[in-house]
Tab-separated table of C-alpha atoms and ligand atoms in Angstrom:
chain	number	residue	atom	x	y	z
A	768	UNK	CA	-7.866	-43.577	-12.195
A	769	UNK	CA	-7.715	-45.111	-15.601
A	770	UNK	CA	-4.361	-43.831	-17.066
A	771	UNK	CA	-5.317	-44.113	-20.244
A	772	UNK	CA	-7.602	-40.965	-19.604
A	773	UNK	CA	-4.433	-39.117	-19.216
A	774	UNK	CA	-1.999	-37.487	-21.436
A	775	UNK	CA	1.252	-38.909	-21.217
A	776	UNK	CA	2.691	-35.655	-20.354
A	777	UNK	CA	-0.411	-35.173	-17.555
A	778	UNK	CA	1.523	-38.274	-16.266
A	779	UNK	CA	4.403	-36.938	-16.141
A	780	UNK	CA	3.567	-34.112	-14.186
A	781	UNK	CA	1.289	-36.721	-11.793
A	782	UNK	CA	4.619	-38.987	-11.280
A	783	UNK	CA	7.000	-35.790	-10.465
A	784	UNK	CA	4.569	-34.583	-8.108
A	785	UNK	CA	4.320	-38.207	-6.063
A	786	UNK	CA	7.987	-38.781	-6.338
A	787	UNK	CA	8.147	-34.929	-4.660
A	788	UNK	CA	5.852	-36.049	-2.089
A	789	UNK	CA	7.264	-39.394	-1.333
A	790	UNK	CA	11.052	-38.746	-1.074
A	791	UNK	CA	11.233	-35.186	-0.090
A	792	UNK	CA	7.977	-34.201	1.789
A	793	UNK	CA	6.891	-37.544	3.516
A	794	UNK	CA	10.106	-38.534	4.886
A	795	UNK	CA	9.231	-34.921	7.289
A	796	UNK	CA	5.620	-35.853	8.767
A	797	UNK	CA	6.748	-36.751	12.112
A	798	UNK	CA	9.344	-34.872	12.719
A	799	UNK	CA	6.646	-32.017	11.782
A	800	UNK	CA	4.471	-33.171	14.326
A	801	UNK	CA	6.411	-33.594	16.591
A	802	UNK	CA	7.684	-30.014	16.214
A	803	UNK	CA	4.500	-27.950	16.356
A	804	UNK	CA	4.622	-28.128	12.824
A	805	UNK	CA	8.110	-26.889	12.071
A	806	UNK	CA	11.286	-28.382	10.015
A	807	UNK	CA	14.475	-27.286	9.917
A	808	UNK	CA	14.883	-24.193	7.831
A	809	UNK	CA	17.026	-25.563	5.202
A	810	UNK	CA	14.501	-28.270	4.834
A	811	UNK	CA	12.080	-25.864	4.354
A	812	UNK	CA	13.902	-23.760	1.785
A	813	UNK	CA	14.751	-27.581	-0.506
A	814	UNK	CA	11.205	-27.881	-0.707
A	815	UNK	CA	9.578	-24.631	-1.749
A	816	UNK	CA	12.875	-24.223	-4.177
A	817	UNK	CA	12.338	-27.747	-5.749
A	818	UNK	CA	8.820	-26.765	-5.874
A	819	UNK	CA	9.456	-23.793	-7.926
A	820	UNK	CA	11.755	-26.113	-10.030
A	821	UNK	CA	9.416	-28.864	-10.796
A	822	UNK	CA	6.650	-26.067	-12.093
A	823	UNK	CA	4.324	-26.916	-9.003
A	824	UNK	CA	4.551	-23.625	-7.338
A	825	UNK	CA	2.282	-20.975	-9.452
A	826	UNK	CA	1.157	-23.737	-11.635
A	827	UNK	CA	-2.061	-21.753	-11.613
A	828	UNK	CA	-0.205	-18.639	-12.992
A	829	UNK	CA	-0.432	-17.827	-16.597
A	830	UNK	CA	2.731	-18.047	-18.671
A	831	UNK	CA	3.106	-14.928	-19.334
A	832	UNK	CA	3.547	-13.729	-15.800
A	833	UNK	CA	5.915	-16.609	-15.022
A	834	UNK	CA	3.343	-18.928	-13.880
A	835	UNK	CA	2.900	-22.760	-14.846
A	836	UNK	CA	-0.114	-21.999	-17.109
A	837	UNK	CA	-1.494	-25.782	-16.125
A	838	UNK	CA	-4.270	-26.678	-17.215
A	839	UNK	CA	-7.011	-27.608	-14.434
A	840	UNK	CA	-6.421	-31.046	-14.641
A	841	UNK	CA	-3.164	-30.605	-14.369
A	842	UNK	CA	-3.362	-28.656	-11.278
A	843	UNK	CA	-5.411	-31.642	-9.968
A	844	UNK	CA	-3.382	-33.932	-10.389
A	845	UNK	CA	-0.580	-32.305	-8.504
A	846	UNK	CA	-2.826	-31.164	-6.062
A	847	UNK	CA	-3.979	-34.335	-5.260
A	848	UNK	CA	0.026	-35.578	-4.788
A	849	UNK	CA	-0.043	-32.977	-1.935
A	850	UNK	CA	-3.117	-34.287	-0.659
A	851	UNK	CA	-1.074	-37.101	-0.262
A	852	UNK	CA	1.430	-35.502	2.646
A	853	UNK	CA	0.107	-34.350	6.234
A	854	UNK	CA	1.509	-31.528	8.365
A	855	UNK	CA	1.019	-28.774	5.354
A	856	UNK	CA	4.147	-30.031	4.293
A	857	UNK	CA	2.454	-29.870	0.614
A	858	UNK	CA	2.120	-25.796	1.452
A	859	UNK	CA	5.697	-25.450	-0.269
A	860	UNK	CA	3.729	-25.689	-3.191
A	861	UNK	CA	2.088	-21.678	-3.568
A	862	UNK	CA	-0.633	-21.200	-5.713
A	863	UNK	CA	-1.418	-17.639	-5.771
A	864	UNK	CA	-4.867	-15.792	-6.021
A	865	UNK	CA	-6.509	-17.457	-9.331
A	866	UNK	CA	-8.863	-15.228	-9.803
A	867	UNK	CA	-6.121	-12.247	-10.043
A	868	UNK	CA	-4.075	-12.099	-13.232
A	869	UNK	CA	-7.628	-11.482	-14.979
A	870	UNK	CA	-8.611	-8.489	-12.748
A	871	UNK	CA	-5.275	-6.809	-11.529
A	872	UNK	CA	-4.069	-3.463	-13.096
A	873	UNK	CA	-0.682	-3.892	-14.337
A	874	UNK	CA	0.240	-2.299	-11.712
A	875	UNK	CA	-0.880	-4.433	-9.407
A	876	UNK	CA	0.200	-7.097	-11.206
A	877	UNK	CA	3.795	-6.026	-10.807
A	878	UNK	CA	3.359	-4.854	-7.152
A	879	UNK	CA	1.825	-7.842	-5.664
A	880	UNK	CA	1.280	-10.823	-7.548
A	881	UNK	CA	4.740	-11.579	-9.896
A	882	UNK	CA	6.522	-11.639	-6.052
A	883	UNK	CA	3.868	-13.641	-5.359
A	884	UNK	CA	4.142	-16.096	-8.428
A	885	UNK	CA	8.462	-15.773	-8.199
A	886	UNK	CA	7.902	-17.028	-4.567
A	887	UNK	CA	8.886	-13.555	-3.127
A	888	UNK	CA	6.322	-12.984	-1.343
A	889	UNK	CA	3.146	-14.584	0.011
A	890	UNK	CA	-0.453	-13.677	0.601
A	891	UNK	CA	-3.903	-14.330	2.968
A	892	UNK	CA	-6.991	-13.693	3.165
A	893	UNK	CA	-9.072	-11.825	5.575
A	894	UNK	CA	-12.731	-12.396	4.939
A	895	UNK	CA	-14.225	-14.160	7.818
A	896	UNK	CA	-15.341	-12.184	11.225
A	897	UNK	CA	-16.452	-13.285	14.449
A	898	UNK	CA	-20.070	-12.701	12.973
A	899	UNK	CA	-19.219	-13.527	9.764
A	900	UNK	CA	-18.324	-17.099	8.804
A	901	UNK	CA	-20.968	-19.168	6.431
A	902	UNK	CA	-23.288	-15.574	5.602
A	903	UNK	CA	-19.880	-13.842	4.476
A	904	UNK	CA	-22.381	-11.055	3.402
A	905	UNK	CA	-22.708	-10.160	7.316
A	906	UNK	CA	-19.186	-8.930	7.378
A	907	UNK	CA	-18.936	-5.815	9.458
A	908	UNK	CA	-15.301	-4.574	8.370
A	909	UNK	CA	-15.662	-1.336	6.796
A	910	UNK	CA	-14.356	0.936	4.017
A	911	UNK	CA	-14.702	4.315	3.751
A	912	UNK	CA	-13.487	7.032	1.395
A	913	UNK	CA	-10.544	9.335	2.323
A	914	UNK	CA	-9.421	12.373	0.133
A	915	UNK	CA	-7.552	9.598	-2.974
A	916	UNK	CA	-7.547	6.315	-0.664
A	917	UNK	CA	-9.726	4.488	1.850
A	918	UNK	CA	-9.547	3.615	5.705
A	919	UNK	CA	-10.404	0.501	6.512
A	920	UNK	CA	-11.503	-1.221	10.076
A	921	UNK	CA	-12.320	-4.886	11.015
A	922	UNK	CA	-11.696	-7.090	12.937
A	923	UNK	CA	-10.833	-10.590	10.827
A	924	UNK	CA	-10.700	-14.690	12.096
A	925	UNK	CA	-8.990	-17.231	11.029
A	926	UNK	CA	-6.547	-15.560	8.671
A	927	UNK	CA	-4.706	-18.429	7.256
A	928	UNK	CA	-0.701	-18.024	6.830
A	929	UNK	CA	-0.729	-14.529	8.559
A	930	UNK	CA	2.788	-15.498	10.421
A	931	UNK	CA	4.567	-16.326	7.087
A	932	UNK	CA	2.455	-13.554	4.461
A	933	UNK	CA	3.665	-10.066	3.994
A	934	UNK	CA	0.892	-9.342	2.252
A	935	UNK	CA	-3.369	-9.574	3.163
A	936	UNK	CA	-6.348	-9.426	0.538
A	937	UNK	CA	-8.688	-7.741	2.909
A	938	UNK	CA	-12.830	-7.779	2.123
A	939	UNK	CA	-15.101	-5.183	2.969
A	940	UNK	CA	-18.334	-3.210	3.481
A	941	UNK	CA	-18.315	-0.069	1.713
A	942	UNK	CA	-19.548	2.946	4.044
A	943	UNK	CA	-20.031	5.357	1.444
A	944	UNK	CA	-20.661	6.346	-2.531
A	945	UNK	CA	-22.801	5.220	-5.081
A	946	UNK	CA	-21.909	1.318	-3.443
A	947	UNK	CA	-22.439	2.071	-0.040
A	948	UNK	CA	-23.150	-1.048	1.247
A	949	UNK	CA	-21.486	-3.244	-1.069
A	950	UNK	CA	-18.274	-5.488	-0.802
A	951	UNK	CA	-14.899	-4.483	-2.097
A	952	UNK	CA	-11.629	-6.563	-1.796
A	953	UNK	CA	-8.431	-4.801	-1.168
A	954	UNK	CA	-4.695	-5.314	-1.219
A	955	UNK	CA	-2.235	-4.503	1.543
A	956	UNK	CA	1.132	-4.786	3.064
A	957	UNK	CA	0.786	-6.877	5.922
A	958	UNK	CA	2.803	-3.872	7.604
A	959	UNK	CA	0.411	-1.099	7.204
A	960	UNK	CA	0.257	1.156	10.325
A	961	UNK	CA	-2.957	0.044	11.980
A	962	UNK	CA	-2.599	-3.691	11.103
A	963	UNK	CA	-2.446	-5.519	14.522
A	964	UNK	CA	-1.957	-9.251	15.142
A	965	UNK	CA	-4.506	-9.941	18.000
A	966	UNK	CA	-3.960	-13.342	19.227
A	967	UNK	CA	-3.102	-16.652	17.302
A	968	UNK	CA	-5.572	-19.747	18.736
A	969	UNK	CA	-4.218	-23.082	18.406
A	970	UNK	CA	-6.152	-25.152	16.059
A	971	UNK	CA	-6.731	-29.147	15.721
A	972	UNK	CA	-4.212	-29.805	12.849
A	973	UNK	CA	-0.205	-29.236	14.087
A	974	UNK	CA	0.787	-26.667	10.955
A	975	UNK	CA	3.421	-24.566	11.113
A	976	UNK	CA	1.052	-21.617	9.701
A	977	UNK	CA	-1.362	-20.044	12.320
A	978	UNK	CA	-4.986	-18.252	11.344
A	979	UNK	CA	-4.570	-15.231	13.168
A	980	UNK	CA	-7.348	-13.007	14.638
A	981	UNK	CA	-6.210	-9.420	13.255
A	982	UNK	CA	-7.350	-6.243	13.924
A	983	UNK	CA	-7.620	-3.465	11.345
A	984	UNK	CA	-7.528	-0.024	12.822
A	985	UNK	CA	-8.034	3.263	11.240
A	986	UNK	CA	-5.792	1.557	8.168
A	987	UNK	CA	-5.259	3.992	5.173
A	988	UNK	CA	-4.283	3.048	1.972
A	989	UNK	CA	-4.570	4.102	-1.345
A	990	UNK	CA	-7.260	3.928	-4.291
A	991	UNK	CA	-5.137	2.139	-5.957
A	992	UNK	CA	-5.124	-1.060	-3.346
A	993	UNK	CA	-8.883	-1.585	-4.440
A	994	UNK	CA	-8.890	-4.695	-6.975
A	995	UNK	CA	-11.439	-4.452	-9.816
A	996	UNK	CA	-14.479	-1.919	-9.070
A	997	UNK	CA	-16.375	-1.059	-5.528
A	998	UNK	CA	-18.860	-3.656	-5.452
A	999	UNK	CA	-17.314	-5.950	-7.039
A	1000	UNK	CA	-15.857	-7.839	-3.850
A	1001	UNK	CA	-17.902	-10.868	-3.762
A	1002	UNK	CA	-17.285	-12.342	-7.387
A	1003	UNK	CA	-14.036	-12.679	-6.623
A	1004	UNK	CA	-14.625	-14.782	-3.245
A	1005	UNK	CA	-16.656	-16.805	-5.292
A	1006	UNK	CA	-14.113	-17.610	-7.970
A	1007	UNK	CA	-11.605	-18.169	-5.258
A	1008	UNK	CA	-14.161	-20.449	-3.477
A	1009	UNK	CA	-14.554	-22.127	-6.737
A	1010	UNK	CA	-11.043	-22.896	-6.801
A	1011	UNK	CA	-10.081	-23.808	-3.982
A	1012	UNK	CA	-13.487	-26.276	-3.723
A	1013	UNK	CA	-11.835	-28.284	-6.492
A	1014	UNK	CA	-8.622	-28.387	-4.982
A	1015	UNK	CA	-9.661	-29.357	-1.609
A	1016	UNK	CA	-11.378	-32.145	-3.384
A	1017	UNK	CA	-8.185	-33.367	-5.038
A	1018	UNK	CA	-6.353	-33.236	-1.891
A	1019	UNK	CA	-8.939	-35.576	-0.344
A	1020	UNK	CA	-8.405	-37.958	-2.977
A	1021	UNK	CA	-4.960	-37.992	-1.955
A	1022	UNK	CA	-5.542	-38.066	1.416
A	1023	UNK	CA	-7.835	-41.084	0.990
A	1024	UNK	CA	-5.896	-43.059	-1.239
A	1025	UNK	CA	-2.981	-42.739	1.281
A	1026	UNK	CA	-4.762	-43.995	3.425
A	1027	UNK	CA	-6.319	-46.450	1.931
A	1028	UNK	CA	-2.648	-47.956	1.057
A	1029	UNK	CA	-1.335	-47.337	4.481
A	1030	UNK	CA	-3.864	-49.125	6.009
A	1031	UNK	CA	-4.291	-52.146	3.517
A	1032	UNK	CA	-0.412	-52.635	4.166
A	1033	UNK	CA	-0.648	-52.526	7.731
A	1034	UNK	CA	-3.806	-54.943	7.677
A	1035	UNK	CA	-1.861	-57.597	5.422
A	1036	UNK	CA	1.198	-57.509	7.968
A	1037	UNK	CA	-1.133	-57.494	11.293
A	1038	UNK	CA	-1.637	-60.705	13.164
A	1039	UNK	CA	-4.010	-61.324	15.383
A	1040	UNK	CA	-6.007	-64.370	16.398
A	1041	UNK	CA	-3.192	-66.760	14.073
A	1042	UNK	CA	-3.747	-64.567	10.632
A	1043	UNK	CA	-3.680	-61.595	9.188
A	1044	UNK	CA	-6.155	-58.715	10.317
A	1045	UNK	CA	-7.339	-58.243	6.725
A	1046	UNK	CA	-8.302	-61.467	6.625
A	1047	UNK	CA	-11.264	-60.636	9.007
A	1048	UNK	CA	-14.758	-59.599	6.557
A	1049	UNK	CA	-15.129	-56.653	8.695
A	1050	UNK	CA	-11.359	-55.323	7.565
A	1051	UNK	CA	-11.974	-56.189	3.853
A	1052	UNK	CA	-15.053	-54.749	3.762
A	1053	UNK	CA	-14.665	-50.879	5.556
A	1054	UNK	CA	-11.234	-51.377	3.413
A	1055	UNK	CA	-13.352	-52.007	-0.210
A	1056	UNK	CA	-15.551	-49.365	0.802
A	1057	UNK	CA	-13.248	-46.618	1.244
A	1058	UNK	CA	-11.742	-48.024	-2.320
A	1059	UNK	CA	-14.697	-47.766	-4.006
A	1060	UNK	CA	-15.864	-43.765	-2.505
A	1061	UNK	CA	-12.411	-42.983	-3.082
A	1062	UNK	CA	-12.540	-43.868	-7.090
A	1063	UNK	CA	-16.179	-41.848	-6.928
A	1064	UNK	CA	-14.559	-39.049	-5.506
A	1065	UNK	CA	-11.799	-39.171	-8.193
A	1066	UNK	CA	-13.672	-39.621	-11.046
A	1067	UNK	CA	-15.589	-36.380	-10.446
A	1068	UNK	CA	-13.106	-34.224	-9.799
A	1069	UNK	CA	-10.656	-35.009	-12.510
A	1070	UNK	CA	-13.997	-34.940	-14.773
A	1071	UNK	CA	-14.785	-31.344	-13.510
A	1072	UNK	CA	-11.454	-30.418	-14.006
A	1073	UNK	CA	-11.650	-31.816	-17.238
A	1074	UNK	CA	-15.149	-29.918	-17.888
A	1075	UNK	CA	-13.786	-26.573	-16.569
A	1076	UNK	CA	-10.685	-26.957	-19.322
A	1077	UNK	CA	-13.206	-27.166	-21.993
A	1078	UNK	CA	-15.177	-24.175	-20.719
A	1079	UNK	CA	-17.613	-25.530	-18.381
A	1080	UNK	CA	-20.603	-22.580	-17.662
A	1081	UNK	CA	-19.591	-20.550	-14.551
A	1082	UNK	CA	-23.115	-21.438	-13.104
A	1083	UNK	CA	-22.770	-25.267	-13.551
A	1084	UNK	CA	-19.026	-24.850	-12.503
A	1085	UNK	CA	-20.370	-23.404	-9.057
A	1086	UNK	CA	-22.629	-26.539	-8.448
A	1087	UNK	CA	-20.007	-29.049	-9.560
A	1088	UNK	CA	-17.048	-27.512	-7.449
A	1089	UNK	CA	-19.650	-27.595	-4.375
A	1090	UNK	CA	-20.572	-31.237	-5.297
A	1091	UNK	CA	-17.198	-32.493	-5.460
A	1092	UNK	CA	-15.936	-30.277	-2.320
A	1093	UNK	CA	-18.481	-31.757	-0.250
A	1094	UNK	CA	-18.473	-35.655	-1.591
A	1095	UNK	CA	-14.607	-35.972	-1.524
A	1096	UNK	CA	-14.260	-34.175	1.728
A	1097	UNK	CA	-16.858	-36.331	3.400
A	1098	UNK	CA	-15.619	-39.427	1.491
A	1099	UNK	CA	-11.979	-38.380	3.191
A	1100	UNK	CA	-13.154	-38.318	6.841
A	1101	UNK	CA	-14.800	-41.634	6.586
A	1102	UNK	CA	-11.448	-43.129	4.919
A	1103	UNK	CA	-9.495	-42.036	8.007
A	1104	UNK	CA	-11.991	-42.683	10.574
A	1105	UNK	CA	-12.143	-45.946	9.381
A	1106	UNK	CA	-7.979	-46.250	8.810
A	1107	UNK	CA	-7.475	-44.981	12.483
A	1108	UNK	CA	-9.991	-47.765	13.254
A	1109	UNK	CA	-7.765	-50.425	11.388
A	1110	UNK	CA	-4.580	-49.716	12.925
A	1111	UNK	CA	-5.966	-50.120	16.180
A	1112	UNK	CA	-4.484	-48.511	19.004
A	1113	UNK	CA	-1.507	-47.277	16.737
A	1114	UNK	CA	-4.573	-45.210	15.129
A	1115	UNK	CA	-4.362	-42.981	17.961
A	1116	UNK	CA	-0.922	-42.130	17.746
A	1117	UNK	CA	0.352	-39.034	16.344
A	1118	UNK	CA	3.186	-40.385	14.482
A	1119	UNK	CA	0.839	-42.471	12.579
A	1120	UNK	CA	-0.771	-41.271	9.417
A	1121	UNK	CA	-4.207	-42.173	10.247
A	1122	UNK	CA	-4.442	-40.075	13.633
A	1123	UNK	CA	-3.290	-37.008	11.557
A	1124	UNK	CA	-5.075	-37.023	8.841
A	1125	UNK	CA	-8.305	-37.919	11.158
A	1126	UNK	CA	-7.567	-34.948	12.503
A	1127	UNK	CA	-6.435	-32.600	9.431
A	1128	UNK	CA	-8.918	-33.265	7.122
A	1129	UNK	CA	-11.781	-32.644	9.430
A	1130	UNK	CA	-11.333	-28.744	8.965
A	1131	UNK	CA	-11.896	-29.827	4.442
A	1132	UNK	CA	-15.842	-29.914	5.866
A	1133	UNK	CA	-15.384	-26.730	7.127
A	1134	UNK	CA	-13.478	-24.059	4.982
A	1135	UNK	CA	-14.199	-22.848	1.908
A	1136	UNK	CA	-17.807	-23.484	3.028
A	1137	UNK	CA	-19.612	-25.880	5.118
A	1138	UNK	CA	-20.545	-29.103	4.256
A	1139	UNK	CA	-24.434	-27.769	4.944
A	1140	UNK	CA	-23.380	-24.604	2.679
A	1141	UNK	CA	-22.165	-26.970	-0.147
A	1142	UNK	CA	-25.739	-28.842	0.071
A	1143	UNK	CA	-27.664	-25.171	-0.431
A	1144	UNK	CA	-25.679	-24.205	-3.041
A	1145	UNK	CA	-26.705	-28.034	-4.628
A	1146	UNK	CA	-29.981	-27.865	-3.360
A	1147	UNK	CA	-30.632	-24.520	-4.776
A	1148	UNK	CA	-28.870	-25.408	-8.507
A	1149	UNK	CA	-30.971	-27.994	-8.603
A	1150	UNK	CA	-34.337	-26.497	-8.045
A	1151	UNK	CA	-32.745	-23.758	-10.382
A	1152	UNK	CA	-31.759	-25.934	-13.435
A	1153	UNK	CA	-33.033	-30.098	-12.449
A	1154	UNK	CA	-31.348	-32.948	-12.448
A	1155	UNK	CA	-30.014	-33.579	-16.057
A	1156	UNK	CA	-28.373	-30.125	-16.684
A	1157	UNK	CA	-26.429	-31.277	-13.311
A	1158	UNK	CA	-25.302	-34.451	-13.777
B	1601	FAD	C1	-8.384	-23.737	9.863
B	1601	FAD	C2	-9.239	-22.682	9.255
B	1601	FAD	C3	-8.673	-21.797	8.345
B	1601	FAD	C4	-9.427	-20.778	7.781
B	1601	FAD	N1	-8.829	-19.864	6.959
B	1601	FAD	C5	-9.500	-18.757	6.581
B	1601	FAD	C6	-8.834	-17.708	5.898
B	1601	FAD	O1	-7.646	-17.802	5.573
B	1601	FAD	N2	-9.533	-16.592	5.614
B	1601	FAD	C7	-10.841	-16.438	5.936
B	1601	FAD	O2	-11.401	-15.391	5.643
B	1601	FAD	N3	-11.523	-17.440	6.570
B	1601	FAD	C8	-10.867	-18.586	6.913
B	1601	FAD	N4	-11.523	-19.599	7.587
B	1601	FAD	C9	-12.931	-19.433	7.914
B	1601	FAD	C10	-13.868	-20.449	7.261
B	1601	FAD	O3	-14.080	-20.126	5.926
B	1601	FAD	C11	-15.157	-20.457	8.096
B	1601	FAD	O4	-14.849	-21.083	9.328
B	1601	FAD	C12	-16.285	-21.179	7.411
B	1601	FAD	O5	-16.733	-20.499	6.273
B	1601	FAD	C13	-17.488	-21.378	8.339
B	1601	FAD	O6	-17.814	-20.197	9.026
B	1601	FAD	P1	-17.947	-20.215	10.617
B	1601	FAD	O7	-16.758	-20.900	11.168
B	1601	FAD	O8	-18.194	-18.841	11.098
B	1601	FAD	O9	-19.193	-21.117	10.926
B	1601	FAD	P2	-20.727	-20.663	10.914
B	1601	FAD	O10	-21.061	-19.995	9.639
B	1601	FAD	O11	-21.021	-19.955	12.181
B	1601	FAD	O12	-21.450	-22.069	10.938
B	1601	FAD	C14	-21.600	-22.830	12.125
B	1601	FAD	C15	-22.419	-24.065	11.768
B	1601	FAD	O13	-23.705	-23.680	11.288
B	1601	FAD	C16	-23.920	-24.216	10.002
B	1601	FAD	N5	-24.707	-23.310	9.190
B	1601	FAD	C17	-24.499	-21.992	8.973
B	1601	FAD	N6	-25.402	-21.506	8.124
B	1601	FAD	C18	-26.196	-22.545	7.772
B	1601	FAD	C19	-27.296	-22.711	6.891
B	1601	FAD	N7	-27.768	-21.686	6.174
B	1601	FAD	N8	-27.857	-23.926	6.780
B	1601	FAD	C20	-27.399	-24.971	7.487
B	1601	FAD	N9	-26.327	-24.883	8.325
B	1601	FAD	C21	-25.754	-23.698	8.458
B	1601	FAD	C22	-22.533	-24.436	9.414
B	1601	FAD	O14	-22.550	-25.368	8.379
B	1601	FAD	C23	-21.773	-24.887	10.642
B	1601	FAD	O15	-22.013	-26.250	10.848
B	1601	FAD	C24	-10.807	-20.663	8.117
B	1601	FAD	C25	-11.380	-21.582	9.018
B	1601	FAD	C26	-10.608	-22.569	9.570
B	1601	FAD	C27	-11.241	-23.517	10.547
């Protein structure tokens, strides 16, 4: 990316975040892998401390509650440092719920979220069922009235960080009232009688965070768990969704460019036949390629980022965050499929960078929406608004 487009203080915060990842985070891949996921505890503990201390952690916080109050480029720009490291190493860096601060009581505020922005505590999300993935409107967890609370009862997949949260945002059908019918998103202590841990699958990736299947029995809590109104559920999936779709797309970036680096170095250094591998068209070329999505994918996302800063309409935010979600994460896979493809037979080794990002990134098509539910939401902006108010 041009520099000059940045601030020097948005540099700054770009270099702090690579020197993070390079000499603290990096250094820990393999030994990560190698240990379903897991580093020493102390290691652990340096990282989400100097994460904290370099502003990274909550950097999506406002100020006033103790948070980085980065801008979105900003947040980008670190985000795409931790793009940058495999083995959710970069996880030390917690961003909590965006969409919170605005519609939290005060209560709430000081009951869930400042632990969560102080690093306290730690949060995930139960939205998705085993009916319920892409259509999250077919969820079948339920929430019912009861004398000054609810009870609530689902069953919920993939829940992201259950083994290391203490505390779930929880989405569900209301069963009765003038909403009946309509989504609500709760807040609860991961300890809540009725709260039951059904199995954790083992997934591609080697993370030391599961996504649990969890069961939600009979679960009472009070009326004062509910976040914003009844009914209002879904907006705030969507504003996470928006979030998150931007971030994911910054972390491809700097999953591609690492990449991209990696395997230009290893192609320079790589004899074969008398000369260097790179020296080969066919290396160049998947190698200029992967160069040339990879500045595509960059450009758009620090220009939404940019766009949502100066107010961007929510609408035309929505489109753009699917756009970029789905080019950078697609962009991504074919940077490592073609890296894996460069280092050969080393490619297919797990202590090389290639194999695990081939493998990590594939879920960045996946979550937060499909690749295919990215291209509806597109597809139906664009009959919606046409081409120019789009791009
Ligand atoms: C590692 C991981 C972590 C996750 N973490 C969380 C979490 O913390 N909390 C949470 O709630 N969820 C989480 N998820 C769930 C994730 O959001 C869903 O997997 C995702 O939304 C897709 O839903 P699904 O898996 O049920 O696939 P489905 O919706 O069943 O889709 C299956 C296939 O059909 C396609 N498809 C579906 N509908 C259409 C359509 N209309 N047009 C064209 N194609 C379509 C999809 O694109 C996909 O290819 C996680 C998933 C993974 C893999």
């Amino acid at each position: 990316m041009s520099a000059h487009l940045l601030s020097d203080e948005d540099r700054a915060i770009q270099d702090r975040a690579r020197a993070f990842v390079d000499e603290e985070l990096i250094p820990w891949e393999v030994h990560a892998e190698e240990h379903d996921g897991h580093i020493p505890d102390d290691a652990h503990a340096r990282h989400r401390r100097m994460a904290m201390d370099l502003g990274f952690s909550s950097m999506n916080m406002p100020t006033e509650l103790g948070g980085g109050g980065y801008s979105m480029l900003r947040q980008v720009l670190v985000s795409e440092q931790i793009g940058r490291v495999t083995n959710a190493l970069g996880w030390c860096v917690h961003t909590p719920a965006a969409w919170a601060p605005e519609v939290m009581t005060p209560a709430q505020v000081e009951r869930w979220l400042r632990p969560a922005i102080a690093g306290t505590s730690h949060e995930c999300y139960a939205i998705t069922e085993a009916g319920a993935g892409s259509d999250v409107d077919a969820i079948e967890a339920t929430a019912r009235r009861d004398g000054d609370g609810y009870v609530l009862n689902g069953e919920k997949w993939h829940v992201t960080s259950f083994n290391t949260a203490d505390h779930i945002y929880f989405q569900a059908k209301l069963v009765d009232g003038e909403h009946a019918g309509q989504h609500a998103m709760f807040v609860l202590a991961k300890d809540t009688p009725g709260v039951r841990l059904v199995r954790e699958p083992r997934y591609m990736h080697t993370y030391p965070d599961t996504h649990a299947i969890v069961a939600f029995e009979d679960v009472r809590i009070r009326a004062d768990q509910l976040i914003g109104a009844e009914g209002d559920g879904m907006s705030f999936t969507y504003a996470w969704f928006r979030y998150e779709r931007l971030m994911i797309a910054a972390r491809c970036c700097g999953a591609a460019e690492r990449l991209i680096e990696e395997a230009t170095a290893f192609a320079e250094e790589r004899v074969q036949f008398g000369r260097p591998i790179i020296e080969n068209q066919a290396i160049g070329h998947v190698l200029a390629d992967s160069l040339t999505e990879l500045w595509a994918a960059r450009l758009m996302t620090y220009r939404l980022a940019e766009e949502i800063d100066a107010g961007l309409d929510v609408k035309i935010q929505h489109a753009h965050c699917s756009m970029v979600k789905l080019y950078a994460s697609e962009m991504a896979g074919r940077v490592a499929d073609r890296a894996v493809q460069i280092f050969g037979g080393r490619g297919y080794m797990r202590e090389n960078v290639a194999e695990r990002f081939f493998r990590e990134l594939r879920v960045d098509r996946i979550w937060e929406g499909t690749s295919e539910i990215q291209r509806e939401i597109v597809a139906d902006q664009l009959r919606k608004r046409g081409v120019r108010a789009l791009t």
